[in-house]
């Protein structure tokens, strides 16, 4: 390619690779960037078809200025990694428009590699990984095409690149398994501004309904031996103690629980109630809470446990993490005196009608259990469960209890705690998730955002904290069956996501396929994304006791094998050793002289080759002429392969030439 | 015998300067009993070569200038009503000859082309149910303009395959051109060329050609060449078995002319272009290769020794 101009086919591949690199980013780059890329690629394509011409300099300048202004406006405050990626995409999007020469394509393709790889900063799911492999193959095909000096068939180039990349995959797996995981050398400021659905630190009416519109996965859990029943799966995330008349929140943090005390306190009861051991893979929440079953009895000492047995990590969860936990059904704080509760009894002014009701019931009942039964009875009489209850005003509890009488878990939990506190029973709101969907293919539960739930914990003398779920009184099916069964009857459920709701609630084949896909994805999360947790064990199994030499060999040997194999294949193609004794001699001659740039080319006849050599080294002319005559005689005229004498003679001539040459 | 051949080629060379290679190739074609197609731009000496050949071989020959309004009957002949006898009498057309010079064969319609091509293949003509045999040494030298020229009907692949060889003359070398410019028009001299061969000699030479030995390793080489044309992505389709056979026959004749009793790879290489080029079509990918460059590529890619 002397002119350095790209061939037409190479150009098409460049455009394709720009599009392939950009597509996965569309969801998190500003809309105008996608438009810019489509415009420039479209323009270049029209130039390719001959309908348009390259833009004049001022149009290009306009594009550059417009894009620069666009980036500045979109990321006034600096958008971290997504601003960087946007800038890269804008850059190669603009370059496309003047793509003409080979050197232009290098700029575009190397940026395309980078842009493709950055996709992993935004999403690591398996489909994306597969897509990125595809995109890398496309970009590499474009690179191959840019370097070819002739056109290949459109897809045969792609196929060839696929085969070229194939030997790299075993190496990739070896590196994945064996390469020591270093901590991040520099921290990529992942986009924290990206909205993540999840529980918030406070609960006001309406919070949880927002979550019911999201089918995003909150976390996945697999149990070691047996799993609790659906109705027992209360995943506690946050305990809310303070109330301002409308909103439940935490005014001050809870006390940290000393690990020693915690484990000592439950040792006594360990034998009596079942112990659940589970592995929990939590999706990034940008917050610190980690949902656990009640009540936690074993956890990683890196994590922090509070006196209410909620678990948090020390820093916000910005990436997917895996936790090994165990929980046990048991009483906590049963020895505490009722006098020591102040925060759990505190109530703000207002909501007087509700307070009156609580006082009336308190007079009618003589112990907390009866009081609770009274609340249950009241809820059962007139209340209904709905994801879209009417809006409530200032005295939200009173309005809910007397006027609207329609609500979902948050309303019921809040109102129950309010009534209990007024009656002198210490109580608090717990938010978290309830239930989950059992995936039989990989034996784990998927808990989604719409499983978000709020319930009540009340302190009873000698029993300690007891879980109450007022929602279950009103709508027991919400607790006993997976949430989608109940919620799907409600129109508000997954309102914004029709396709997902169809897939979730559908039966038979679709549901089956979805479950299977999710099971594969779960394996992907456990074994690929969280591999660094298992790396030590896997390496131990593979290599026995650990040593640096073994690890180095583990990585080095496959490398040598793959490279050796590739070299062997290349050599085999280049130099097939002939079976014919005569041809062997000629090959010997050719291999010897190849060191001096005088290799026989494939299509060169022996006579021509000998002639060429003789012209180069006149002193060998006689031997060479004899050699070519003999070869012609034996090989073409007489066909006497079995004639040892002549073969010997040819051998002598070849050796004579080589000796003569080395003498020179 | 071989002296006669050499003389024949020299004689043709005296009217067509600097084209020894092509003259030799056309003689090979004649000896191998196939038909010859000469393709080049107008004025390159196609007709001169054809005429000179016809003259020195000593065949009686007919020349037909193909035009677009020609009908099959103009070549094959037609039955004409004789009013005296009241019968239809078959009048033989120009095809009834030993050597037919079909000038600008691609200027006529496919209908007329196919009439001639049937005669070439079968060496017989069937008109109104009556079959007339052509002379056994019937030999066609056709010329054609490159297909891209105006007013041409390209010969389809199946008919191109009937020609044993297609040769291209190309521009003469500087020296040959100068000789030509200095010497003036040579067309007048063609009529004076001596006849160098008679039919008996020709059939003897042909027998001699047939007895040329072909070694196993040559067969291997030809097979490798054929396989390459069939597998190469540059080619739309490969060489037919007839094409392979043609190559080997021509190589034998070439070796005979060279005075050898056996075929060497050089014979094959020298004939690959005239024998193969018109039987192959480049796929779109290899459009940048001309026919000759493609043949050169095949020669470079296929190993001479196994």
CSV table of C-alpha atoms in Angstrom, one decimal, chain B residues 25-153:
chain,number,residue,atom,x,y,z
B,25,UNK,CA,2.7,-20.9,-28.8
B,26,UNK,CA,0.5,-20.9,-31.9
B,27,UNK,CA,2.5,-23.6,-33.5
B,28,UNK,CA,2.1,-25.6,-30.3
B,29,UNK,CA,-1.6,-25.1,-30.6
B,30,UNK,CA,-1.6,-26.3,-34.1
B,31,UNK,CA,0.4,-29.4,-33.3
B,32,UNK,CA,-1.8,-30.2,-30.3
B,33,UNK,CA,-4.8,-30.2,-32.6
B,34,UNK,CA,-6.7,-27.4,-30.9
B,35,UNK,CA,-8.1,-24.1,-32.0
B,36,UNK,CA,-6.4,-20.8,-31.4
B,37,UNK,CA,-7.9,-17.6,-30.2
B,38,UNK,CA,-5.8,-14.4,-30.6
B,39,UNK,CA,-7.0,-11.6,-28.5
B,40,UNK,CA,-5.7,-8.1,-28.7
B,41,UNK,CA,-6.5,-4.5,-29.6
B,42,UNK,CA,-7.0,-3.7,-33.3
B,43,UNK,CA,-3.8,-3.2,-35.2
B,44,UNK,CA,-1.6,-5.4,-33.1
B,45,UNK,CA,-0.9,-7.9,-35.8
B,46,UNK,CA,-3.5,-10.6,-35.0
B,47,UNK,CA,-4.5,-11.0,-38.6
B,48,UNK,CA,-0.9,-10.9,-39.8
B,49,UNK,CA,-0.1,-13.8,-37.5
B,50,UNK,CA,-3.1,-15.7,-38.6
B,51,UNK,CA,-2.5,-15.2,-42.3
B,52,UNK,CA,1.2,-16.0,-42.1
B,53,UNK,CA,0.5,-19.2,-40.2
B,54,UNK,CA,-2.1,-20.3,-42.7
B,55,UNK,CA,0.3,-19.6,-45.5
B,56,UNK,CA,3.3,-21.4,-44.2
B,57,UNK,CA,1.4,-24.5,-43.1
B,58,UNK,CA,0.1,-24.9,-46.6
B,59,UNK,CA,-3.4,-25.5,-45.7
B,60,UNK,CA,-6.1,-24.3,-48.0
B,61,UNK,CA,-7.8,-21.6,-46.0
B,62,UNK,CA,-10.8,-19.4,-45.9
B,63,UNK,CA,-11.2,-16.1,-44.1
B,64,UNK,CA,-14.4,-14.9,-42.7
B,65,UNK,CA,-14.8,-11.4,-41.4
B,66,UNK,CA,-17.5,-11.6,-38.6
B,67,UNK,CA,-20.0,-8.9,-38.5
B,68,UNK,CA,-23.0,-8.3,-36.3
B,69,UNK,CA,-25.5,-9.0,-39.1
B,70,UNK,CA,-24.0,-12.4,-40.0
B,71,UNK,CA,-26.2,-15.5,-39.9
B,72,UNK,CA,-25.1,-19.1,-39.4
B,73,UNK,CA,-25.8,-19.9,-43.0
B,74,UNK,CA,-23.1,-17.4,-44.0
B,75,UNK,CA,-20.5,-19.7,-42.4
B,76,UNK,CA,-21.9,-23.2,-42.7
B,77,UNK,CA,-23.5,-22.9,-46.1
B,78,UNK,CA,-27.1,-23.2,-47.2
B,79,UNK,CA,-29.4,-25.3,-49.5
B,80,UNK,CA,-30.3,-23.3,-52.6
B,81,UNK,CA,-33.2,-24.1,-55.0
B,82,UNK,CA,-31.9,-25.1,-58.4
B,83,UNK,CA,-34.7,-24.2,-60.9
B,84,UNK,CA,-33.2,-26.4,-63.6
B,85,UNK,CA,-33.3,-29.6,-61.6
B,86,UNK,CA,-36.1,-28.6,-59.2
B,87,UNK,CA,-33.9,-29.7,-56.3
B,88,UNK,CA,-32.3,-28.0,-53.3
B,89,UNK,CA,-28.5,-28.1,-53.6
B,90,UNK,CA,-26.3,-27.6,-50.6
B,91,UNK,CA,-23.7,-24.9,-51.2
B,92,UNK,CA,-20.8,-25.4,-48.7
B,93,UNK,CA,-20.0,-22.3,-46.7
B,94,UNK,CA,-16.5,-21.1,-45.9
B,95,UNK,CA,-16.3,-23.5,-42.9
B,96,UNK,CA,-15.4,-26.3,-45.3
B,97,UNK,CA,-11.7,-25.8,-45.3
B,98,UNK,CA,-8.6,-26.9,-43.5
B,99,UNK,CA,-7.9,-23.6,-41.9
B,100,UNK,CA,-10.6,-21.1,-41.0
B,101,UNK,CA,-9.6,-17.6,-40.2
B,102,UNK,CA,-12.4,-16.3,-38.1
B,103,UNK,CA,-11.7,-12.6,-37.8
B,104,UNK,CA,-13.2,-10.6,-34.9
B,105,UNK,CA,-15.3,-13.5,-33.8
B,106,UNK,CA,-16.8,-11.5,-31.0
B,107,UNK,CA,-18.4,-9.0,-33.3
B,108,UNK,CA,-21.1,-11.4,-34.4
B,109,UNK,CA,-24.1,-12.5,-32.5
B,110,UNK,CA,-24.1,-15.5,-30.2
B,111,UNK,CA,-26.2,-17.4,-32.6
B,112,UNK,CA,-23.6,-17.3,-35.3
B,113,UNK,CA,-20.8,-17.8,-32.8
B,114,UNK,CA,-22.3,-21.0,-31.6
B,115,UNK,CA,-22.8,-22.3,-35.1
B,116,UNK,CA,-19.1,-22.0,-35.6
B,117,UNK,CA,-18.2,-23.4,-32.2
B,118,UNK,CA,-20.3,-26.5,-32.9
B,119,UNK,CA,-18.3,-27.1,-36.0
B,120,UNK,CA,-15.1,-26.6,-34.0
B,121,UNK,CA,-16.0,-29.1,-31.4
B,122,UNK,CA,-17.6,-31.8,-33.6
B,123,UNK,CA,-15.6,-31.2,-36.7
B,124,UNK,CA,-18.8,-31.6,-38.6
B,125,UNK,CA,-21.7,-29.5,-39.7
B,126,UNK,CA,-25.3,-30.4,-39.7
B,127,UNK,CA,-27.5,-28.4,-42.0
B,128,UNK,CA,-31.2,-29.3,-42.5
B,129,UNK,CA,-30.7,-32.8,-41.1
B,130,UNK,CA,-27.7,-33.6,-43.3
B,131,UNK,CA,-24.3,-34.0,-41.7
B,132,UNK,CA,-21.3,-32.9,-43.6
B,133,UNK,CA,-17.9,-33.8,-42.3
B,134,UNK,CA,-15.1,-31.3,-42.1
B,135,UNK,CA,-11.5,-32.1,-43.1
B,136,UNK,CA,-9.8,-34.0,-40.2
B,137,UNK,CA,-7.2,-31.3,-39.8
B,138,UNK,CA,-9.8,-28.6,-39.5
B,139,UNK,CA,-8.2,-25.8,-37.5
B,140,UNK,CA,-9.6,-22.4,-36.5
B,141,UNK,CA,-7.7,-19.4,-35.8
B,142,UNK,CA,-10.1,-16.8,-34.4
B,143,UNK,CA,-9.2,-13.2,-33.5
B,144,UNK,CA,-11.1,-11.1,-31.1
B,145,UNK,CA,-11.0,-7.6,-29.7
B,146,UNK,CA,-10.9,-7.2,-25.9
B,147,UNK,CA,-14.4,-7.5,-24.6
B,148,UNK,CA,-14.4,-4.0,-23.2
B,149,UNK,CA,-14.4,-2.6,-26.8
B,150,UNK,CA,-17.6,-1.3,-28.3
B,151,UNK,CA,-19.8,-3.5,-30.4
B,152,UNK,CA,-18.6,-6.9,-29.1
B,153,UNK,CA,-20.5,-9.9,-27.9
